[in-house]
Coordinates of C-alpha atoms and ligand atoms in Angstrom, one line a residue:
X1 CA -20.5 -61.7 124.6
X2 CA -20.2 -58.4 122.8
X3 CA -19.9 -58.1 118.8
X4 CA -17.9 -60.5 116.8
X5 CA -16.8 -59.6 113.3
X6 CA -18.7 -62.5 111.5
X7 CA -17.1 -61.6 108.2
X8 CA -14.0 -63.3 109.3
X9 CA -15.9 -66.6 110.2
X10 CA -17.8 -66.8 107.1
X11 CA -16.6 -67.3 103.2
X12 CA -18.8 -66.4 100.1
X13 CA -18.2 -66.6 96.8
X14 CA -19.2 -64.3 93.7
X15 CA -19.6 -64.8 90.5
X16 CA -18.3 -62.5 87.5
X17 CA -17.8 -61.3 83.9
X18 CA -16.5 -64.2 82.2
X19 CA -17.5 -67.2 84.5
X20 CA -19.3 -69.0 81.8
X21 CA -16.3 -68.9 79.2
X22 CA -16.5 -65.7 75.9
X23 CA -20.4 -66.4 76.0
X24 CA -20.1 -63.6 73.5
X25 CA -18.9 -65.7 70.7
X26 CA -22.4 -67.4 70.5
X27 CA -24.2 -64.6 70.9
X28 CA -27.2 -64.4 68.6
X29 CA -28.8 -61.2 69.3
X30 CA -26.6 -57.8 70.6
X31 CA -28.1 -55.6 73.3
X32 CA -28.0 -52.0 72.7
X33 CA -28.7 -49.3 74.7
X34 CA -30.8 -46.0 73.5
X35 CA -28.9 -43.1 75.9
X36 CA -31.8 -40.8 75.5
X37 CA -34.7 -43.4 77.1
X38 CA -32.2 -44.5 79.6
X39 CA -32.6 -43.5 83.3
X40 CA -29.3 -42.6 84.5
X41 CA -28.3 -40.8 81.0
X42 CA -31.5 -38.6 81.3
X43 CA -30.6 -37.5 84.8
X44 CA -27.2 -37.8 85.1
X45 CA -27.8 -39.4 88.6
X46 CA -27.2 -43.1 89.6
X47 CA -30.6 -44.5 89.4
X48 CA -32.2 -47.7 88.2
X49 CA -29.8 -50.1 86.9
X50 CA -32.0 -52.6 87.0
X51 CA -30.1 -54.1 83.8
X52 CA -27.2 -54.3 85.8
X53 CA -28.8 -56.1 88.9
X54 CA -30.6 -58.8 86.1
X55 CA -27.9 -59.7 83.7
X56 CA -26.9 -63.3 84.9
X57 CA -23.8 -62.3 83.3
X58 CA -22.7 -59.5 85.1
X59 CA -21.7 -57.7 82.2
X60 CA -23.2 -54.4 82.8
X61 CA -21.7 -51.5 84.8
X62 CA -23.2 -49.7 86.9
X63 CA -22.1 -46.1 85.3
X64 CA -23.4 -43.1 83.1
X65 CA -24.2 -44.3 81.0
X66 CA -24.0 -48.0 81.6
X67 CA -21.3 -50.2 79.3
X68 CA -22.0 -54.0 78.3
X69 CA -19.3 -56.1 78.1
X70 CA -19.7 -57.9 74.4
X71 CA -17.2 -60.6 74.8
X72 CA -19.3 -62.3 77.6
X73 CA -22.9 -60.8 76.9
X74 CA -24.4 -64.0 75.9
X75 CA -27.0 -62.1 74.4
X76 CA -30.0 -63.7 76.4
X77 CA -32.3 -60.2 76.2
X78 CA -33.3 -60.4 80.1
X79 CA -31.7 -56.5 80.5
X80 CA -34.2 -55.7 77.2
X81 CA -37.1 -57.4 78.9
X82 CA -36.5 -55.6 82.4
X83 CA -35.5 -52.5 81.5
X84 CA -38.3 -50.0 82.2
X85 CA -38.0 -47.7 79.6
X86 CA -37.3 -49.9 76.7
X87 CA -33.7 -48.7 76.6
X88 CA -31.8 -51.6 75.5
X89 CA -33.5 -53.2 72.5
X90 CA -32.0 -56.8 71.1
X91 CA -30.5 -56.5 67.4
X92 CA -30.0 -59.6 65.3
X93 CA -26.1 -59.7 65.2
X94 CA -25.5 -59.6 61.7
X95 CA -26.3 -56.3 60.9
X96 CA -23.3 -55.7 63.1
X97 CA -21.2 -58.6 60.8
X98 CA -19.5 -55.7 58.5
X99 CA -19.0 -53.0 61.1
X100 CA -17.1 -55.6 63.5
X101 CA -14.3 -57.0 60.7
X102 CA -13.4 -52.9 60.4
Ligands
SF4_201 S1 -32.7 -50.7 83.1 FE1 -32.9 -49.3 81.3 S2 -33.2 -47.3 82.1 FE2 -32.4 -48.5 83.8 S3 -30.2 -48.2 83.7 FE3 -30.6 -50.0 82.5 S4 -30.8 -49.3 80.4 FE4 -31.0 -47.5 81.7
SF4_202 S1 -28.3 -59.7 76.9 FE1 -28.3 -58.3 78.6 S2 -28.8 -59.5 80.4 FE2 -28.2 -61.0 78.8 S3 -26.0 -61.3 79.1 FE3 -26.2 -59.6 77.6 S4 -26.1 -57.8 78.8 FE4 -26.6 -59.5 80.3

């Protein structure tokens, strides 16, 4: 029978930044990220990223250090809550109100 290329059979879909509309613009809380308690910042190596393989979003890249997208982070803290290190800590957006309209 020998090997068939099942990829050509099959479809899948993925999901990705911005499937659930600017979820950004109801965003309550910000995440921000702490480069010095952050994995791949301290060793400049790809490692962990287990913020990017949570957020339901898909808003975080997988770089040094790792970005979040704003316009579609909906805010929902599950990167805060997984990150090992405490990294990424949730801030209540309006301290960020009068830095933003600059
Ligand atoms: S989970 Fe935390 S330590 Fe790991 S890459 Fe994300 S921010 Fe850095
Ligand atoms: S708070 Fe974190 S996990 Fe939630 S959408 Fe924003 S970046 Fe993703």
């Amino acid at each position: 029978m020998g090997t068939r290329n099942y990829r050509r059979k099959t479809s899948h879909s993925e999901h990705g930044a911005g499937d659930g509309g600017r979820t950004g613009s109801w965003r309550v809380e910000r995440p921000v990220l702490d480069p010095s308690l952050c994995i791949p910042c301290k060793r400049n190596k790809e490692a962990c990223f287990i913020c990017w393989l949570f957020c339901p979003d898909v808003v975080i890249s997988r770089t040094i250090p790792p970005t979040i997208n704003l316009e579609y982070c909906k805010g929902c803290g599950i990167c805060a809550e997984e990150c090992p290190t405490k990294a990424i800590t949730m801030v209540d957006e309006a301290k960020f109100a009068e830095e933003d309209k600059e």
